[in-house]
Short mmCIF file of C-alpha atoms in Angstrom, two decimals:
data_model
loop_
_atom_site.label_atom_id
_atom_site.label_comp_id
_atom_site.label_asym_id
_atom_site.label_seq_id
_atom_site.Cartn_x
_atom_site.Cartn_y
_atom_site.Cartn_z
CA MET A 30 80.81 115.37 124.15
CA LYS A 31 77.46 113.47 126.39
CA LEU A 32 78.06 110.85 128.15
CA THR A 33 74.74 107.78 128.94
CA PRO A 34 75.43 106.43 132.07
CA TYR A 35 75.64 101.80 130.96
CA SER A 36 75.71 102.93 127.66
CA GLN A 37 78.62 101.45 126.23
CA ASN A 38 80.67 104.60 125.94
CA ALA A 39 79.91 105.38 129.14
CA TYR A 40 83.60 102.96 130.06
CA THR A 41 85.93 104.67 127.45
CA PRO A 42 88.99 107.28 127.85
CA VAL A 43 87.56 110.34 126.35
CA PRO A 44 90.44 113.66 125.51
CA SER A 45 90.67 116.73 128.07
CA GLY A 46 90.69 119.63 125.79
CA PHE A 47 94.40 119.60 126.01
CA THR A 48 94.49 116.87 124.52
CA LYS A 49 92.24 117.89 121.56
CA PHE A 50 93.79 121.18 121.68
CA ARG A 51 96.78 119.34 120.99
CA ARG A 52 96.40 117.42 118.75
CA ASN A 53 95.91 120.28 116.54
CA CYS A 54 98.26 122.50 117.79
CA VAL A 55 100.44 123.99 113.85
CA PRO A 56 103.85 124.25 115.74
CA TRP A 57 102.97 120.70 117.97
CA GLN A 58 102.01 119.34 115.16
CA ILE A 59 105.12 119.56 113.15
CA VAL A 60 107.24 118.52 116.36
CA ARG A 61 105.71 114.71 116.21
CA PHE A 62 104.97 114.99 112.20
CA ILE A 63 109.48 114.63 112.75
CA ALA A 64 109.12 112.53 115.17
CA ILE A 65 106.67 109.85 114.26
CA ASN A 66 108.37 110.44 110.21
CA ILE A 67 112.51 109.38 113.11
CA LYS A 68 110.25 106.62 115.00
CA MET A 69 108.92 105.06 110.87
CA THR A 70 111.87 105.11 109.78
CA MET A 71 113.73 103.35 111.95
CA LEU A 72 111.06 100.72 111.71
CA ILE A 73 111.93 100.71 108.31
CA LEU A 74 115.53 100.04 108.93
CA LYS A 75 115.30 97.26 111.20
CA SER A 76 112.34 95.11 109.49
CA HIS A 77 114.87 95.10 105.74
CA HIS A 78 116.30 91.27 106.08
CA MET B 5 118.74 85.66 79.21
CA ALA B 6 116.39 84.75 82.66
CA ARG B 7 112.26 86.11 82.39
CA VAL B 8 111.04 86.89 84.90
CA LEU B 9 107.36 86.66 84.88
CA VAL B 10 105.60 89.55 87.97
CA LEU B 11 102.01 87.72 88.29
CA GLY B 12 99.91 91.04 89.39
CA GLY B 13 100.48 94.95 89.31
CA GLY B 14 99.52 95.56 92.60
CA ILE B 15 101.25 97.07 95.74
CA SER B 16 103.94 94.46 95.83
CA GLY B 17 104.43 92.95 92.41
CA HIS B 18 104.26 96.57 90.93
CA THR B 19 107.63 96.94 93.21
CA ALA B 20 109.06 92.95 92.44
CA ALA B 21 108.92 94.36 89.10
CA THR B 22 110.39 97.91 88.46
CA PHE B 23 113.39 96.87 91.16
CA LEU B 24 113.79 93.11 89.26
CA LYS B 25 114.49 95.21 86.65
CA LYS B 26 116.21 98.29 87.67
CA TRP B 27 118.32 95.75 89.07
CA LEU B 28 119.10 93.54 86.54
CA GLY B 29 118.87 95.55 83.33
CA ARG B 30 118.70 94.72 79.66
CA SER B 31 120.85 91.37 79.86
CA HIS B 32 117.02 89.90 81.52
CA GLU B 33 113.28 90.21 81.02
CA VAL B 34 110.57 91.40 83.19
CA VAL B 35 107.00 90.54 82.38
CA VAL B 36 104.08 91.87 84.14
CA VAL B 37 100.47 90.50 83.54
CA THR B 38 97.94 92.50 85.67
CA PRO B 39 94.34 92.72 84.50
CA ASN B 40 94.18 96.67 84.90
CA SER B 41 95.11 99.01 83.03
CA LYS B 42 95.84 101.34 85.62
CA TRP B 43 97.66 101.42 88.83
CA ASN B 44 96.52 102.37 91.98
CA TRP B 45 97.22 103.62 95.55
CA ILE B 46 94.10 101.90 97.43
CA PRO B 47 95.15 103.66 100.68
CA SER B 48 93.60 106.81 99.50
CA ASN B 49 90.61 105.19 98.08
CA VAL B 50 89.33 106.41 101.84
CA TRP B 51 89.89 110.15 99.75
CA VAL B 52 87.86 108.76 97.71
CA GLY B 53 84.48 108.02 98.98
CA VAL B 54 84.46 111.17 100.71
CA GLY B 55 84.92 113.32 98.00
CA GLY B 56 89.05 114.76 98.78
CA MET B 57 89.72 113.47 96.17
CA SER B 58 89.14 112.80 93.09
CA ARG B 59 89.26 109.01 90.48
CA GLU B 60 92.16 110.42 88.75
CA ASP B 61 93.96 111.49 91.89
CA VAL B 62 94.91 107.80 93.10
CA VAL B 63 95.53 106.21 89.99
CA PHE B 64 97.96 105.81 86.67
CA GLU B 65 98.49 104.57 83.51
CA LEU B 66 100.84 101.32 83.89
CA ALA B 67 101.60 100.98 80.11
CA PRO B 68 103.71 104.74 79.71
CA VAL B 69 105.84 103.21 83.50
CA TYR B 70 106.72 100.29 82.34
CA LYS B 71 107.37 101.30 77.91
CA LYS B 72 110.01 104.11 80.08
CA ALA B 73 110.89 101.00 82.49
CA GLY B 74 111.63 98.56 80.38
CA ILE B 75 109.02 95.90 81.85
CA ASP B 76 107.03 93.53 79.62
CA TYR B 77 103.54 94.89 79.52
CA ARG B 78 100.80 92.05 78.99
CA GLN B 79 97.00 93.14 80.63
CA ALA B 80 95.67 89.87 80.71
CA LYS B 81 94.71 87.87 83.45
CA ALA B 82 96.42 84.92 85.04
CA ILE B 83 94.61 81.69 83.85
CA SER B 84 96.40 78.14 85.39
CA ILE B 85 100.41 77.74 86.15
CA ASN B 86 102.17 74.51 84.52
CA PRO B 87 104.59 74.69 86.91
CA GLU B 88 107.10 71.67 84.73
CA GLY B 89 105.50 73.00 81.51
CA SER B 90 103.72 70.43 79.63
CA ALA B 91 103.66 68.12 76.73
CA THR B 92 104.76 70.53 74.39
CA SER B 93 107.17 72.68 76.45
CA ALA B 94 109.72 71.79 78.17
CA LEU B 95 109.76 75.21 80.58
CA PRO B 96 107.41 76.11 83.19
CA PHE B 97 103.92 78.81 81.55
CA VAL B 98 101.83 80.94 82.69
CA SER B 99 99.32 80.40 80.26
CA VAL B 100 96.79 84.44 80.51
CA GLU B 101 94.05 85.50 78.81
CA TYR B 102 93.76 89.61 77.46
CA THR B 103 91.73 91.90 78.87
CA GLY B 104 92.05 94.60 76.84
CA THR B 105 90.56 96.22 74.63
CA ALA B 106 92.77 95.63 71.26
CA ASN B 107 92.89 91.80 71.84
CA ALA B 108 90.34 90.99 74.75
CA GLY B 109 90.03 87.41 75.28
CA SER B 110 93.27 85.98 73.14
CA LYS B 111 94.79 83.41 75.03
CA GLU B 112 98.57 82.82 75.78
CA ASP B 113 100.95 80.96 77.30
CA ILE B 114 103.94 83.01 78.87
CA THR B 115 107.38 81.45 79.72
CA TYR B 116 109.42 81.44 82.73
CA ASP B 117 112.69 80.70 84.49
CA TYR B 118 110.82 82.91 87.95
CA LEU B 119 107.25 83.70 88.53
CA ILE B 120 106.23 86.11 91.23
CA ASN B 121 102.90 85.62 92.34
CA ALA B 122 101.44 88.53 93.26
CA THR B 123 97.76 88.34 92.60
CA GLY B 124 96.45 90.55 95.10
CA PRO B 125 92.96 89.65 96.62
CA ARG B 126 89.17 89.05 94.97
CA LEU B 127 87.59 90.48 96.56
CA ASN B 128 84.71 87.82 96.87
CA PHE B 129 81.49 89.69 98.00
CA ALA B 130 79.83 86.59 97.00
CA ALA B 131 80.72 85.32 100.53
CA THR B 132 77.36 86.94 102.00
CA GLU B 133 74.17 87.26 100.30
CA GLY B 134 74.02 90.98 98.53
CA LEU B 135 76.56 92.50 99.77
CA GLY B 136 78.34 94.43 97.41
CA PRO B 137 77.92 97.29 94.94
CA ASP B 138 76.37 94.93 91.60
CA CYS B 139 73.54 94.13 95.06
CA GLY B 140 73.41 97.70 95.11
CA ASN B 141 72.87 97.17 99.33
CA THR B 142 75.80 98.59 99.65
CA VAL B 143 78.34 100.98 98.60
CA SER B 144 82.43 99.29 98.80
CA ILE B 145 85.84 101.85 98.08
CA CYS B 146 87.83 98.19 97.62
CA THR B 147 88.90 99.50 94.09
CA ALA B 148 89.12 103.44 92.55
CA ASP B 149 85.64 103.20 90.94
CA HIS B 150 83.94 101.45 93.78
CA ALA B 151 85.05 104.67 96.07
CA VAL B 152 84.00 107.08 93.34
CA GLU B 153 80.88 105.16 93.51
CA ALA B 154 80.78 104.95 96.95
CA TYR B 155 81.14 108.62 97.21
CA GLU B 156 78.22 109.48 95.13
CA LYS B 157 76.36 107.38 97.08
CA LEU B 158 77.12 109.66 99.99
CA ALA B 159 76.66 112.46 98.35
CA GLN B 160 72.92 111.94 97.85
CA VAL B 161 72.52 111.22 101.17
CA ILE B 162 74.05 113.72 103.11
CA GLU B 163 72.14 115.94 100.02
CA GLU B 164 68.52 114.49 101.67
CA MET B 165 69.62 114.97 105.01
CA LYS B 166 70.32 118.54 104.64
CA LYS B 167 66.27 118.76 104.32
CA GLY B 168 65.85 117.74 107.65
CA GLU B 169 66.08 113.80 107.05
CA LYS B 170 67.84 111.37 110.02
CA LYS B 171 69.96 108.99 108.72
CA LYS B 172 71.92 106.07 109.80
CA PHE B 173 75.73 104.61 108.96
CA LEU B 174 76.90 101.08 108.95
CA ILE B 175 80.43 101.20 107.70
CA GLY B 176 82.71 98.28 108.40
CA THR B 177 83.22 94.37 107.61
CA GLY B 178 80.60 92.42 105.14
CA HIS B 179 82.18 88.83 106.88
CA GLY B 180 82.78 86.61 109.70
CA MET B 181 86.20 86.43 107.53
CA CYS B 182 87.44 89.55 106.34
CA THR B 183 90.27 91.86 106.79
CA CYS B 184 91.43 94.92 105.73
CA GLN B 185 89.73 96.36 109.49
CA GLY B 186 91.84 99.15 109.09
CA ALA B 187 89.91 100.63 105.47
CA ALA B 188 86.85 99.96 106.92
CA PHE B 189 87.92 102.66 110.30
CA GLU B 190 89.20 105.06 108.11
CA PHE B 191 86.26 105.14 105.99
CA THR B 192 84.50 105.96 109.38
CA PHE B 193 85.70 108.66 110.30
CA ASN B 194 86.21 110.10 107.71
CA VAL B 195 81.98 109.94 106.48
CA GLU B 196 81.49 111.55 110.17
CA HIS B 197 83.78 114.00 109.46
CA LYS B 198 82.62 114.82 106.11
CA LEU B 199 79.51 115.24 107.92
CA LYS B 200 80.77 117.22 110.21
CA GLU B 201 81.51 119.46 106.82
CA ALA B 202 78.53 119.31 106.15
CA GLY B 203 76.41 120.33 108.56
CA VAL B 204 74.57 117.37 108.73
CA ARG B 205 76.08 115.57 112.30
CA ASP B 206 73.36 115.60 113.98
CA ASN B 207 70.97 114.01 111.41
CA ALA B 208 72.79 110.59 111.95
CA GLN B 209 73.89 107.87 113.28
CA ILE B 210 77.26 106.57 112.55
CA THR B 211 78.04 102.46 113.61
CA TYR B 212 80.56 100.54 113.33
CA ILE B 213 80.56 96.39 112.56
CA SER B 214 82.91 94.27 112.38
CA ASN B 215 84.62 91.47 113.06
CA GLU B 216 87.05 91.54 115.58
CA TYR B 217 86.90 90.16 118.57
CA GLU B 218 87.08 93.62 120.29
CA LEU B 219 87.83 96.99 118.21
CA GLY B 220 91.94 97.95 117.80
CA ASP B 221 92.22 93.74 117.00
CA PHE B 222 93.50 94.84 113.32
CA GLY B 223 92.97 90.77 112.59
CA VAL B 224 97.17 91.15 113.97
CA GLY B 225 94.95 90.28 117.74
CA GLY B 226 95.36 94.31 118.54
CA MET B 227 98.82 95.49 120.07
CA HIS B 228 99.56 97.24 123.77
CA LEU B 229 101.10 100.72 123.97
CA LYS B 230 103.58 102.42 126.18
CA MET B 231 100.60 106.23 126.99
CA GLY B 232 100.22 108.50 130.17
CA GLY B 233 102.13 105.87 132.19
CA TYR B 234 100.91 102.65 131.21
CA ILE B 235 100.83 99.52 129.40
CA THR B 236 97.51 100.21 127.97
CA SER B 237 96.07 97.30 124.88
CA GLY B 238 95.25 99.33 121.39
CA LYS B 239 91.40 98.85 122.45
CA VAL B 240 90.83 101.19 125.57
CA PHE B 241 93.15 103.90 121.93
CA ALA B 242 90.65 103.01 119.37
CA GLU B 243 87.23 102.86 121.91
CA SER B 244 88.20 106.42 123.09
CA LEU B 245 87.71 107.73 119.54
CA TYR B 246 84.12 105.77 118.37
CA THR B 247 83.40 107.44 121.76
CA GLU B 248 84.48 110.58 121.20
CA ARG B 249 83.29 111.02 117.76
CA GLY B 250 79.97 109.67 118.52
CA VAL B 251 80.24 106.92 116.75
CA ARG B 252 78.47 102.97 117.64
CA TRP B 253 79.90 99.80 117.95
CA ILE B 254 79.41 96.06 117.12
CA THR B 255 81.37 93.57 117.36
CA ARG B 256 82.11 90.07 117.19
CA ALA B 257 79.72 90.02 113.87
CA HIS B 258 79.39 87.93 110.62
CA VAL B 259 77.18 89.73 108.21
CA LYS B 260 75.53 87.11 106.60
CA LYS B 261 72.76 88.94 104.53
CA VAL B 262 71.93 91.90 103.34
CA SER B 263 69.10 93.71 101.71
CA LYS B 264 68.13 97.11 100.58
CA GLY B 265 68.78 98.24 103.67
CA LYS B 266 68.72 96.01 106.09
CA ILE B 267 71.96 93.91 107.36
CA ASP B 268 71.04 90.15 108.99
CA TYR B 269 73.98 89.37 111.47
CA GLU B 270 75.15 86.57 113.27
CA THR B 271 77.12 87.20 116.74
CA LEU B 272 79.64 84.89 118.98
CA ASN B 273 77.86 84.47 120.88
CA GLY B 274 74.62 82.29 118.70
CA ASP B 275 72.84 85.31 118.23
CA MET B 276 70.84 86.05 115.36
CA LYS B 277 70.43 89.58 115.40
CA GLU B 278 69.25 92.70 112.54
CA GLU B 279 70.92 96.37 111.79
CA GLU B 280 69.10 98.95 109.54
CA PHE B 281 70.95 101.32 107.85
CA ASP B 282 69.94 104.14 104.70
CA TYR B 283 73.85 104.03 103.78
CA ALA B 284 76.55 101.14 104.14
CA MET B 285 80.18 100.16 103.20
CA LEU B 286 80.49 97.21 104.38
CA ILE B 287 83.90 95.41 102.99
CA PRO B 288 83.92 91.51 101.61
CA PRO B 289 86.65 89.08 102.61
CA PHE B 290 89.08 88.21 100.06
CA ALA B 291 90.32 85.29 98.37
CA GLY B 292 92.66 84.25 96.07
CA ALA B 293 92.59 84.86 92.27
CA GLY B 294 91.75 81.32 91.15
CA MET B 295 94.28 80.43 89.32
CA LYS B 296 95.17 76.12 88.52
CA ALA B 297 98.01 74.75 88.20
CA TYR B 298 98.98 71.37 85.82
CA ASP B 299 101.58 69.51 85.65
CA LYS B 300 103.67 68.50 82.98
CA ASN B 301 100.59 64.83 81.78
CA GLY B 302 97.97 67.65 82.54
CA GLU B 303 97.19 66.83 85.71
CA ASP B 304 95.46 69.06 88.13
CA ILE B 305 97.46 69.84 90.73
CA THR B 306 95.81 73.35 92.89
CA SER B 307 95.29 71.88 95.34
CA LYS B 308 98.70 71.58 95.67
CA ILE B 309 100.28 74.69 94.58
CA PHE B 310 96.93 76.73 96.05
CA ASN B 311 95.01 76.79 99.92
CA PRO B 312 90.94 76.15 99.42
CA GLY B 313 90.72 79.82 99.26
CA GLY B 314 92.88 79.85 96.13
CA PHE B 315 96.68 81.45 98.62
CA MET B 316 99.67 80.11 97.38
CA PHE B 317 101.72 77.99 99.74
CA VAL B 318 105.10 79.03 100.11
CA ASP B 319 107.51 78.47 102.61
CA ALA B 320 105.41 78.69 105.92
CA ASP B 321 104.71 75.72 108.77
CA TYR B 322 101.23 74.66 107.95
CA SER B 323 101.59 71.55 109.46
CA LYS B 324 100.03 74.90 112.72
CA GLY B 325 96.80 75.39 110.99
CA ALA B 326 94.79 73.09 112.81
CA ALA B 327 97.16 73.45 115.85
CA PRO B 328 95.52 75.84 119.38
CA PHE B 329 95.92 79.19 119.65
CA GLU B 330 97.85 78.90 121.97
CA ASP B 331 100.93 77.21 119.84
CA TYR B 332 101.45 79.53 117.79
CA ARG B 333 105.08 80.94 116.36
CA ALA B 334 107.26 83.62 115.40
CA GLU B 335 108.33 80.28 112.79
CA ASP B 336 105.30 79.79 111.72
CA TRP B 337 105.57 82.92 109.31
CA PRO B 338 107.20 81.97 105.25
CA LYS B 339 110.82 83.51 105.82
CA TYR B 340 111.31 83.59 101.80
CA CYS B 341 108.07 83.93 100.06
CA GLN B 342 109.23 80.86 98.44
CA ASN B 343 107.26 78.66 96.73
CA GLN B 344 109.06 74.26 98.47
CA THR B 345 108.19 72.21 95.93
CA TYR B 346 108.85 75.04 92.83
CA LYS B 347 112.23 76.34 93.97
CA ASN B 348 111.73 79.49 91.25
CA MET B 349 108.17 80.16 92.47
CA PHE B 350 107.19 82.93 94.65
CA ALA B 351 103.91 84.39 96.72
CA VAL B 352 104.01 87.67 97.67
CA GLY B 353 101.12 90.68 99.84
CA ILE B 354 97.99 88.79 99.86
CA ALA B 355 98.54 85.73 96.86
CA PHE B 356 100.61 83.80 99.78
CA ALA B 357 99.17 81.48 101.88
CA PRO B 358 99.04 82.64 106.29
CA PRO B 359 100.36 79.35 108.18
CA HIS B 360 96.70 80.50 110.05
CA LEU B 361 95.38 83.04 111.80
CA ILE B 362 97.35 86.38 113.38
CA SER B 363 94.34 87.23 115.66
CA LYS B 364 92.57 84.06 118.15
CA PRO B 365 90.38 81.58 115.87
CA MET B 366 86.75 81.68 117.32
CA LYS B 367 83.84 80.38 116.29
CA SER B 368 80.11 80.80 116.96
CA PRO B 369 77.94 78.15 118.64
CA ASN B 370 76.56 77.51 114.63
CA GLY B 371 80.70 76.52 113.15
CA THR B 372 80.26 80.50 111.66
CA PRO B 373 84.36 81.76 111.95
CA ILE B 374 84.04 85.16 112.85
CA ASN B 375 87.42 86.14 113.24
CA PRO B 376 89.95 88.49 111.35
CA THR B 377 92.07 87.04 108.77
CA PRO B 378 95.79 88.19 108.08
CA PRO B 379 96.47 92.24 106.80
CA ARG B 380 99.34 91.60 103.96
CA THR B 381 99.06 94.55 102.00
CA GLY B 382 100.40 97.92 102.35
CA MET B 383 104.40 98.45 104.27
CA PRO B 384 104.77 94.10 104.08
CA SER B 385 103.98 93.01 100.68
CA ALA B 386 106.06 95.85 99.63
CA MET B 387 109.11 94.66 101.89
CA MET B 388 108.35 90.79 100.44
CA GLY B 389 108.50 92.40 97.30
CA LYS B 390 111.68 93.46 97.20
CA ALA B 391 112.86 90.77 99.47
CA VAL B 392 111.31 88.49 96.72
CA ALA B 393 113.69 90.76 93.50
CA TYR B 394 116.71 90.91 95.46
CA ASN B 395 116.78 86.95 95.27
CA ILE B 396 115.70 86.02 92.68
CA LYS B 397 118.69 88.80 91.21
CA ASP B 398 120.87 86.56 93.89
CA MET B 399 119.60 84.13 92.20
CA ILE B 400 120.11 84.79 88.30
CA GLN B 401 123.01 86.49 88.42
CA LYS B 402 125.42 85.42 91.12
CA GLY B 403 123.85 82.20 91.45
CA ALA B 404 122.15 81.94 94.36
CA THR B 405 120.88 78.70 95.51
CA GLU B 406 119.13 80.15 98.65
CA PRO B 407 117.16 82.81 98.94
CA THR B 408 119.26 85.71 99.74
CA HIS B 409 116.70 87.88 102.05
CA SER B 410 113.81 87.60 104.20
CA ALA B 411 110.02 89.10 105.19
CA ARG B 412 108.43 86.48 107.69
CA MET B 413 105.57 89.18 109.49
CA SER B 414 107.02 88.11 112.58
CA GLU B 415 110.48 90.19 111.65
CA MET B 416 109.05 92.63 110.59
CA GLY B 417 107.32 95.98 111.62
CA ALA B 418 104.77 97.51 109.73
CA ALA B 419 103.50 101.12 109.57
CA CYS B 420 100.21 102.55 109.46
CA VAL B 421 98.61 105.80 109.05
CA ALA B 422 94.48 105.51 109.37
CA SER B 423 92.96 108.16 108.14
CA ALA B 424 90.26 110.28 110.74
CA GLY B 425 89.26 113.26 108.23
CA LYS B 426 90.85 115.30 105.75
CA GLY B 427 92.01 118.89 105.54
CA PHE B 428 94.94 120.84 105.83
CA PHE B 429 94.34 121.66 109.30
CA SER B 430 90.93 120.09 110.48
CA GLY B 431 92.13 116.34 109.76
CA SER B 432 93.50 113.79 111.41
CA ALA B 433 94.66 110.83 110.94
CA ALA B 434 95.69 107.95 113.38
CA ALA B 435 99.77 107.20 112.95
CA MET B 436 101.00 103.62 114.08
CA THR B 437 103.98 101.68 114.62
CA MET B 438 103.99 97.81 115.37
CA TYR B 439 107.37 96.29 116.14
CA PRO B 440 106.51 93.35 115.03
CA ILE B 441 104.17 91.96 112.45
CA VAL B 442 102.68 88.47 113.53
CA PRO B 443 103.09 88.85 117.40
CA ASP B 444 106.27 86.50 119.00
CA TYR B 445 105.65 85.81 122.45
CA GLN B 446 108.97 83.53 122.86
CA LYS B 447 110.25 86.48 121.66
CA TYR B 448 108.53 89.11 123.42
CA PRO B 449 106.47 86.71 125.84
CA ASP B 450 104.48 89.90 127.91
CA TYR B 451 103.18 91.07 125.09
CA GLY B 452 103.96 89.44 121.52
CA ARG B 453 105.49 92.86 120.95
CA ASP B 454 108.40 95.01 121.12
CA LEU B 455 107.13 98.03 122.85
CA ASN B 456 109.72 100.52 122.35
CA GLY B 457 108.76 99.92 118.57
CA THR B 458 105.06 99.74 118.76
CA PHE B 459 103.35 102.75 119.34
CA GLY B 460 100.14 105.31 118.11
CA GLU B 461 99.21 107.82 118.23
CA ILE B 462 95.98 110.57 116.86
CA GLY B 463 96.93 113.58 115.25
CA LEU B 464 96.83 116.18 112.74
CA ALA B 465 100.78 115.48 111.84
CA GLY B 466 99.50 111.95 111.43
CA HIS B 467 96.67 113.43 107.88
CA TRP B 468 100.21 115.04 107.17
CA ILE B 469 101.66 112.20 106.85
CA LYS B 470 99.71 110.46 104.98
CA HIS B 471 99.00 112.93 102.97
CA PHE B 472 102.64 112.94 102.01
CA LEU B 473 103.42 109.67 101.48
CA HIS B 474 100.56 109.73 98.62
CA TYR B 475 102.29 111.67 97.20
CA SER B 476 105.95 109.89 97.23
CA PHE B 477 104.08 106.63 97.13
CA LEU B 478 103.04 107.57 93.55
CA TRP B 479 105.96 108.82 92.72
CA LYS B 480 107.81 106.19 93.45
CA ALA B 481 105.45 104.09 91.50
CA LYS B 482 106.19 106.09 88.48
CA LEU B 483 109.17 105.71 89.20
CA LYS B 484 109.60 109.43 88.90
CA PRO B 485 113.82 111.57 89.94
CA PHE B 486 115.04 109.24 92.30
CA TRP B 487 112.60 106.97 93.20
CA THR B 488 114.41 104.18 94.57
CA ILE B 489 115.22 105.90 97.89
CA ILE B 490 111.80 105.89 98.96
CA PRO B 491 111.30 102.84 101.35
CA GLU B 492 108.78 100.21 101.17
#
């Protein structure tokens, strides 16, 4: 994307090419799918009283 | 035999009713009163709104499911509650008016031993002049039918863009007191994704407008995350996504008026501004169902049972309502969702009256409140429904005099998967958890939350999870085999 100096979006971080690649890299996302599900399950177990 | 009356068949009411019936069996009665004939998995409405799913994919008929479960289902809307009964009824009751085609308009008083108010939100489009599908200026994705209309209009706009026309999209909140920014966030990026797929993204200017103080507030005061060696505000990640996808944003805004192709809005610093659009999806503020309440002598006690917004008082600390933000405490939030005057009445999900905001209250110099109201939908509402079901079961079966299970929003976490585009290989979503939902600055003095239970990341995995949740929660709601092992 093209940065417009002094505009609203000129002061935000943007993902690098490698970060964007990882977001859609199927093997890595399978790993993340498992990891996120574990995190969410832990949260659910912690939340029931 | 005890009768439990559940008002509302949405996520919290359906969860409470189905678990109660399973636990109580045939010895006791569970009655569900809801004006709708269909159950709607609302989180997937966003995909209906961009043509990624059909209406039929996100709804199902309630009657056969309740028949299978042995739940007495009445397609009706609750009009009033008599928690003490009346001159002619010793038992408390709810007056309902039927909405089904067979008996529309007929009325009945349904007595109860325990009442669960899970009426969900009334979509208060009338709070903003010209807002909502009925006025024809903006669309909505709050119901499946609204989402269908949102896609029909989006498809028309896309066709015009294919002919080379430039279009302005405006998506966000339609009032300074809205909640559910997450739905607007999702729709923004799903529309952007759809426009890209249609090859017309370059012809679109997309603007997100919100009553949030900063992006990423979501009505929970924002959140901090550990990432890349820093503890960083969620605002940074939200702004990063908007920048990456070329979406402009307007925050701290109260939409005052919507007319054809234009909104008038007020900002937190008191400026009055305008924004033009060709296509707008603006979320309305929520109100309670608008029920009345009467005591045994027929005196109106609505103001003792419901707050001015129509939400039911429960065991929250309402004395903190006018307190400064710095005095807010985790224990202000209701533990058992139980009305303290009539202890056989409970309210869950959107239906209970929160003690105060979660985000910091803000007003413009003109006195206009511009702040998100507390979100109480999705996972927390289902957890409240299940906790209340447990409590009523223990009261009926074990003679418990006090609730045995709690569901305080400052002691429970939430998992949220916000779609940013649909597609098995091209989709993405922001997967987030936060613990607790309501920040507890006494327990977690630095950031109000446990940073080990609070995280977020965007990617294809998030999209798979949202898709997986769509099917698993519909499976659960239809009470198909092993439905009870699917968590709330």
